[in-house]
Amino acid sequence: MMTRFAPSPTGLLHLGNVRTALLNWLYARRYGGQFLLRFEDTDADRSQKVFIEAIRSDLRWLGLDWDGEVKFQSAHAGQHRDALRKLADQGLAYRCFCSEHQLNLDRRLAASRGLPPRYSGRCRELNVQESASRGEREPHVWRLAVHAIEGVVEVPDSLRGSVTFNCADLDDPVVARSDGSFTFLLPNAVDDAIDGITHVLRGDDHLTNSSYQVWLLLHLGYQPPVYLHHGLLLGSDGSKLSKRSGSHSVAELREDGLLPQALLQAMARLGHPNMPEDASLETLVANFTAEHLSTSAVRWQDDELWRWHTRLLHALPVDDWLVRLQHVVPAADAGFAALVQGNLQRIGDALHYARLLDVQVVPDDDAMDVARQVGDAFYAAAIGAWEQHAADGWKAWADAVKQATGAKGRELFMPLRVALSGATHGPEMSGVVAYLGSGGVRARLEDIREKIRI
Ligand code: GLU
């Protein structure tokens, strides 16, 4: 059994691609098969090396490892040409000389008669000699002779049973352009056959493509793969997933410090309702059940992604957490890491507490307002109380400040928190005090007095 991920290296990996890659990877890992990576790089103008590198790097980051060497569609160019020749020899592919202008007229005429905008079949009737000789001089595309009054194409689909297309409803699709390059249909199908792909998981926007591809493969004497056409991934507003409706590139999410596991979790659960909460990659594999994949569209939710991220962040093992944190806050030490871990939604939030690491850091605006409101006298009293209770910890100190100032509750805790951590929310004060130690607390109290004086 073999599945594949077949991106075109014409852009960065986006959420829709991640879902396709993940589903094909899960299928292979769950059912003991292989997972292939194939770059569909036949569009020479738009394919770029940087995208090949970026896609590989993003897949590695996600932990979606592939088996064997990476494949490139361009390496099979000879087989694609052979396949077209074979179909042409059987009269199953033909040159079409119709101009864009002519095709537009045909489409308008069909529309005015209430007919679907199919190719008229004009060039299909040309005899072989005429077609060949015109082919030497005139620009032309190649079409498949699929449309027929009778006959059906059965697309084997293990989510939908087999899907039947009447040839009468199908078109004669273009497989090769006038510049000789192939459209998606033929190379994609032929490569699946050559690469030994047995299962193709992809969005149901490919269903009609699959009918043409099954037709083509059968006529070439190949066994078509089994398809699993799942429901599409839509934006949170139900429209096609795009930048505007909330799609992201993986590169962008990596830059935002997202944990790869969060993306995998959020994605694997979409359209697969029985995935357990809180699953590792191994658990995702063990619980993946192809039959549970939904054929209805699903919606992407950023909130869900970041909810997973936060949850995973809080549970990261100490060492791993410290390394990640130091990427964002290089001065972070183990004590700081442990102190703030449970208070962050994203790693970058740790910057709110930079004052714990460096007394010079100016508290954020809200925090400064709090400090200014209580004023110098409050902090002078807090220092006095600290002098006596530094060894006794947070509780004793807070009680002493309360005694000295008459402040209580929020009025008592907030100014102290602000002076020490630089923020109005954050880790437990007992932890903050223990982390900063006697000198650290005093230094911050003295510093805040200076800062509110300015
Ligand atoms: N290269 C195609 C794409 O990126 C592959 C589609 C498929 O999965 O067959 O859309």
XYZ file of C-alpha atoms and ligand atoms in Angstrom:
464
model
C 0.000 0.000 0.000
C 1.350 3.411 -0.883
C 0.057 6.962 -0.568
C 1.676 10.204 -1.603
C 1.766 13.914 -1.142
C 2.166 15.625 -4.500
C 2.549 19.390 -4.071
C 3.314 21.712 -6.931
C 6.349 23.759 -5.842
C 4.795 27.027 -6.940
C 4.255 28.445 -3.461
C 4.607 27.844 0.250
C 2.838 25.065 2.119
C -0.594 26.252 3.255
C -3.193 24.814 5.591
C -5.011 22.953 2.813
C -1.760 21.258 1.784
C -1.003 20.350 5.374
C -4.305 18.546 5.632
C -3.693 16.583 2.435
C -0.166 15.680 3.483
C -1.255 14.690 6.975
C -4.154 12.507 5.826
C -2.024 10.640 3.304
C 0.745 10.248 5.872
C -1.688 8.998 8.542
C -3.211 6.534 6.128
C 0.164 5.057 5.227
C 1.390 4.914 8.831
C -1.872 3.503 10.162
C -2.308 0.769 7.589
C 1.333 -0.223 7.271
C 2.108 1.329 3.900
C 4.577 3.795 2.483
C 4.253 7.531 2.070
C 5.875 9.164 -0.915
C 6.760 12.796 -1.555
C 6.476 13.838 -5.178
C 6.988 17.355 -6.446
C 4.759 18.091 -9.411
C 7.219 20.468 -10.993
C 6.203 20.311 -14.629
C 5.124 23.932 -14.696
C 8.672 25.141 -15.296
C 7.763 28.834 -15.191
C 6.167 28.750 -11.778
C 8.058 25.945 -10.032
C 10.885 27.185 -7.860
C 13.704 25.548 -5.960
C 13.065 27.719 -2.910
C 9.560 26.298 -2.624
C 10.851 22.735 -2.894
C 13.212 23.458 -0.017
C 10.550 25.263 2.007
C 8.003 22.461 1.586
C 10.525 19.802 2.599
C 11.534 21.822 5.613
C 7.899 22.373 6.663
C 7.109 18.662 6.344
C 10.157 17.800 8.461
C 9.087 20.382 11.024
C 5.687 18.713 11.199
C 7.298 15.302 11.568
C 5.653 13.976 8.404
C 8.503 11.840 7.162
C 8.421 10.303 3.710
C 9.765 6.977 2.521
C 12.571 6.712 -0.013
C 13.916 9.404 -2.272
C 11.887 12.487 -3.095
C 10.353 12.137 -6.573
C 10.088 14.799 -9.230
C 7.384 14.697 -11.836
C 9.673 16.305 -14.426
C 11.808 13.149 -14.362
C 8.900 11.274 -15.966
C 8.442 13.620 -18.927
C 9.247 10.802 -21.364
C 6.566 8.555 -19.896
C 4.009 11.357 -20.104
C 4.710 11.818 -23.814
C 4.557 8.049 -24.369
C 1.211 7.885 -22.625
C -0.222 10.619 -24.819
C 1.110 8.920 -27.960
C -0.418 5.644 -26.873
C -3.801 7.265 -26.360
C -3.544 9.122 -29.682
C -2.673 5.885 -31.505
C -5.891 4.369 -30.198
C -7.879 7.417 -31.230
C -8.464 8.324 -27.582
C -6.611 11.637 -27.708
C -6.770 14.166 -30.518
C -5.375 17.523 -31.543
C -7.700 20.467 -31.154
C -7.071 23.557 -33.259
C -9.957 25.671 -32.012
C -8.964 29.196 -31.051
C -9.896 30.755 -27.714
C -12.235 33.011 -29.630
C -13.994 30.023 -31.224
C -14.264 28.253 -27.870
C -15.806 31.335 -26.310
C -18.412 31.517 -29.037
C -19.191 27.817 -28.541
C -19.599 28.344 -24.823
C -21.914 31.307 -25.323
C -23.993 29.371 -27.811
C -24.267 26.401 -25.425
C -25.261 28.727 -22.579
C -27.959 30.376 -24.710
C -29.435 26.929 -25.325
C -29.262 26.063 -21.650
C -26.578 23.451 -22.281
C -23.441 22.861 -20.177
C -20.282 24.551 -21.535
C -18.682 21.428 -22.997
C -16.309 21.265 -25.938
C -18.277 20.910 -29.181
C -16.178 17.994 -30.461
C -15.372 19.842 -33.683
C -11.734 18.701 -33.996
C -12.528 15.188 -32.871
C -13.988 14.552 -36.302
C -10.819 15.486 -38.238
C -9.214 12.561 -39.966
C -5.792 11.406 -38.821
C -3.833 12.671 -41.833
C -5.406 16.108 -41.804
C -4.864 16.451 -38.085
C -1.220 15.404 -38.421
C -0.456 17.778 -41.241
C -2.221 20.740 -39.633
C -0.411 19.816 -36.429
C 2.904 20.628 -38.123
C 1.908 24.207 -38.867
C -0.904 25.245 -36.550
C -0.970 25.731 -32.807
C -3.059 23.081 -31.074
C -3.811 21.452 -27.754
C -4.466 17.770 -27.094
C -7.793 16.587 -25.763
C -9.005 13.250 -24.452
C -11.988 11.759 -26.282
C -13.983 11.044 -23.154
C -17.399 12.468 -23.953
C -19.722 9.794 -25.346
C -23.450 9.155 -25.604
C -23.071 5.908 -23.770
C -20.770 4.448 -21.192
C -19.731 5.292 -17.665
C -16.593 5.858 -15.644
C -16.561 4.357 -12.185
C -14.292 6.125 -9.720
C -13.352 3.718 -6.931
C -13.778 5.706 -3.741
C -13.656 4.000 -0.390
C -15.461 6.868 1.387
C -18.367 7.119 -1.053
C -18.510 3.657 -2.547
C -17.796 3.905 -6.226
C -18.834 7.145 -7.874
C -20.350 6.745 -11.333
C -19.948 9.355 -14.045
C -21.872 9.094 -17.304
C -19.570 9.783 -20.227
C -22.416 11.862 -21.612
C -21.886 14.320 -18.737
C -18.127 14.468 -19.134
C -16.119 16.757 -21.380
C -13.136 16.202 -23.652
C -10.541 17.729 -21.314
C -7.315 19.340 -22.476
C -4.301 17.270 -21.438
C -1.527 19.091 -23.295
C -1.278 22.826 -23.974
C -0.236 24.467 -27.207
C 3.315 24.925 -25.898
C 3.550 21.152 -25.441
C 3.333 21.246 -21.634
C 0.885 18.952 -19.867
C -2.010 20.041 -17.720
C -2.444 18.445 -14.300
C -4.515 15.416 -15.381
C -2.179 13.144 -17.287
C 1.159 13.476 -15.446
C -0.546 13.253 -12.074
C -2.373 10.037 -12.993
C 0.506 8.440 -14.891
C 2.908 9.186 -12.042
C 0.552 7.593 -9.556
C 0.619 4.470 -11.732
C 4.407 4.492 -12.216
C 5.059 5.214 -8.546
C 2.781 2.384 -7.462
C 0.354 4.638 -5.574
C -2.543 2.532 -4.331
C -4.538 5.137 -2.348
C -5.090 8.827 -3.016
C -6.646 10.981 -0.304
C -7.653 14.369 -1.619
C -10.417 16.947 -1.514
C -13.684 16.306 -3.309
C -12.961 19.257 -5.603
C -10.882 16.639 -7.467
C -13.789 14.221 -8.062
C -14.321 15.153 -11.696
C -10.575 15.119 -12.302
C -10.575 11.605 -10.915
C -13.150 10.492 -13.463
C -10.872 11.632 -16.283
C -7.869 10.090 -14.622
C -9.545 6.726 -14.099
C -10.650 6.758 -17.744
C -7.115 7.556 -18.850
C -5.428 4.992 -16.627
C -7.740 2.190 -17.693
C -7.125 2.963 -21.363
C -3.396 2.903 -20.716
C -3.724 -0.486 -19.107
C -3.035 0.687 -15.554
C -4.968 -0.124 -12.411
C -6.343 3.163 -10.995
C -5.700 3.845 -7.305
C -8.489 3.787 -4.752
C -9.511 7.367 -3.977
C -10.733 8.856 -0.732
C -12.331 12.160 -1.673
C -12.866 13.907 1.622
C -14.816 17.095 2.326
C -12.981 20.339 1.697
C -11.305 22.481 4.289
C -12.997 25.895 4.274
C -12.228 29.182 5.962
C -13.893 29.995 9.275
C -16.576 31.973 7.402
C -17.442 28.977 5.203
C -15.851 30.387 2.074
C -13.013 28.784 0.174
C -9.905 28.744 2.321
C -7.715 31.630 1.284
C -5.531 34.244 2.897
C -8.606 36.384 3.409
C -10.684 33.630 4.998
C -7.948 32.766 7.478
C -5.446 30.516 5.773
C -1.801 30.697 6.744
C 1.397 29.403 5.326
C 3.245 27.015 7.560
C 6.205 29.398 7.357
C 4.069 32.125 8.910
C 2.895 29.860 11.740
C 6.448 28.741 12.436
C 7.470 32.360 12.666
C 4.682 32.927 15.189
C 6.263 30.243 17.371
C 3.535 27.636 16.881
C 4.285 24.143 18.128
C 4.043 21.732 15.199
C 2.072 19.310 17.314
C -0.700 21.888 17.713
C -1.133 22.134 13.957
C -1.218 18.351 13.658
C -3.780 18.019 16.444
C -6.068 20.722 15.137
C -5.847 19.356 11.623
C -6.239 15.665 12.436
C -9.412 16.313 14.386
C -11.084 18.196 11.543
C -13.497 15.953 9.730
C -12.437 13.041 11.910
C -14.662 13.386 14.966
C -13.471 10.346 16.860
C -9.898 11.527 17.311
C -9.298 11.557 21.064
C -8.403 14.813 22.802
C -4.803 15.277 23.750
C -3.194 12.897 21.351
C 0.474 12.478 20.475
C 1.481 11.786 16.887
C 1.554 8.067 17.721
C -1.955 8.256 19.158
C -3.144 10.098 16.067
C -1.840 7.258 13.941
C -3.340 4.600 16.188
C -6.764 6.286 16.173
C -6.921 7.286 12.548
C -9.771 5.459 10.873
C -10.175 6.132 7.184
C -13.910 5.338 7.240
C -14.479 8.083 9.784
C -13.215 10.769 7.442
C -16.012 13.138 6.706
C -17.226 13.795 3.187
C -18.748 17.097 4.301
C -16.748 20.282 4.263
C -15.083 21.359 7.503
C -14.138 24.810 8.703
C -10.789 25.983 9.871
C -10.670 27.752 13.245
C -7.549 29.603 14.306
C -8.756 29.680 17.911
C -8.798 25.930 18.022
C -5.234 25.795 16.726
C -3.937 28.209 19.355
C -5.956 26.522 22.094
C -4.055 23.332 21.327
C -0.832 25.263 21.214
C -1.358 26.742 24.672
C -2.285 23.403 26.102
C 0.799 21.746 24.656
C 2.987 24.655 25.711
C 1.957 24.265 29.331
C 2.757 20.572 29.213
C 6.171 20.792 27.545
C 8.941 19.005 29.426
C 11.304 21.405 31.235
C 14.338 21.055 28.968
C 12.436 21.327 25.736
C 10.532 24.307 27.090
C 13.684 26.140 28.144
C 15.298 25.738 24.727
C 12.209 27.049 22.947
C 11.832 29.922 25.358
C 15.460 30.954 24.907
C 14.850 31.386 21.167
C 12.484 34.201 22.053
C 13.960 35.373 25.351
C 17.680 34.555 25.241
C 18.247 35.601 28.872
C 15.674 33.128 30.212
C 16.986 30.677 32.810
C 15.413 27.512 34.166
C 13.778 29.318 37.110
C 12.175 31.926 34.857
C 11.040 29.235 32.447
C 9.334 27.249 35.185
C 7.778 30.382 36.683
C 6.075 31.687 33.547
C 5.260 28.471 31.666
C 1.677 28.192 32.897
C 0.918 31.862 32.208
C 1.615 32.046 28.527
C -0.643 31.472 25.582
C 2.174 31.941 23.135
C 5.896 31.828 23.773
C 6.264 35.495 22.847
C 4.046 36.412 25.826
C 7.097 35.726 27.993
C 8.400 39.112 26.895
C 5.749 40.718 29.118
C 7.738 39.430 32.073
C 11.177 40.516 30.915
C 11.456 42.684 34.031
C 11.856 39.508 36.058
C 15.126 39.004 34.206
C 16.315 42.577 33.972
C 15.471 45.252 36.485
C 15.937 48.005 33.883
C 12.970 46.836 31.818
C 10.197 49.427 31.948
C 6.824 47.981 32.991
C 4.135 48.112 30.311
C 1.807 51.146 30.224
C -1.008 49.664 32.317
C 1.508 48.541 34.884
C 3.119 52.000 35.071
C -0.312 53.560 35.631
C -0.861 51.272 38.601
C 2.542 52.139 40.035
C 2.024 55.888 39.606
C -1.355 55.689 41.281
C -0.025 54.225 44.526
C 3.034 56.470 44.382
C 6.334 56.662 46.167
C 5.059 56.320 49.715
C 3.595 52.902 49.010
C 6.862 51.581 47.613
C 8.901 53.153 50.411
C 6.727 51.229 52.860
C 7.072 48.073 50.764
C 10.857 48.347 50.937
C 10.716 48.868 54.684
C 8.552 45.765 55.086
C 10.831 43.775 52.832
C 13.850 44.683 54.934
C 12.204 42.925 57.845
C 10.538 40.032 56.057
C 12.766 39.136 53.131
C 13.468 35.789 54.701
C 9.787 35.021 55.380
C 8.477 34.975 51.843
C 5.541 36.528 50.026
C 2.752 36.053 52.548
C 4.549 37.655 55.476
C 5.799 40.519 53.342
C 2.339 41.225 51.881
C 0.855 41.256 55.390
C 3.486 43.707 56.558
C 2.864 46.023 53.567
C -0.828 45.858 54.333
C -0.175 46.870 57.927
C 2.046 49.748 56.887
C -0.075 51.165 54.050
C -3.636 50.127 54.845
C -3.965 48.806 51.279
C -5.653 45.470 50.813
C -6.828 43.056 48.139
C -6.152 44.189 44.626
C -4.830 47.585 45.819
C -2.172 45.768 47.743
C -1.168 42.984 45.364
C -1.286 44.748 42.056
C 1.322 47.461 42.738
C 3.663 44.846 44.157
C 3.163 42.583 41.150
C 3.725 45.474 38.782
C 6.964 46.527 40.450
C 8.412 43.044 40.421
C 7.195 41.546 37.147
C 6.438 44.638 35.046
C 2.951 43.382 34.143
C -0.532 43.481 35.660
C -1.075 39.732 35.252
C 1.269 36.854 35.627
C 2.660 34.054 37.709
C 1.859 33.488 41.381
C 3.486 36.182 43.552
C 4.957 33.621 45.966
C 6.818 32.155 42.994
C 7.896 35.584 41.769
C 9.312 36.528 45.156
C 11.091 33.195 45.554
C 12.575 33.503 42.061
C 13.852 37.068 42.478
C 15.299 36.518 45.944
C 16.033 39.199 48.473
C 18.266 41.399 46.318
C 16.101 41.041 43.232
C 12.952 42.180 44.994
C 14.672 45.146 46.613
C 16.279 46.244 43.364
C 12.913 46.272 41.590
C 11.184 48.185 44.346
C 13.928 50.804 44.291
C 13.842 50.970 40.535
C 10.092 51.500 40.351
C 10.413 54.438 42.743
C 12.812 56.032 40.336
C 10.661 55.280 37.338
C 7.528 56.862 38.816
C 9.516 59.931 39.807
C 10.269 60.693 36.169
N -0.185 18.766 -7.598
C -1.561 18.645 -7.257
C -1.934 19.763 -6.308
O -1.058 20.331 -5.684
C -1.826 17.285 -6.633
C -3.260 16.978 -6.392
C -3.452 15.559 -5.930
O -3.378 15.323 -4.719
O -3.590 14.675 -6.746
O -3.104 20.128 -6.221
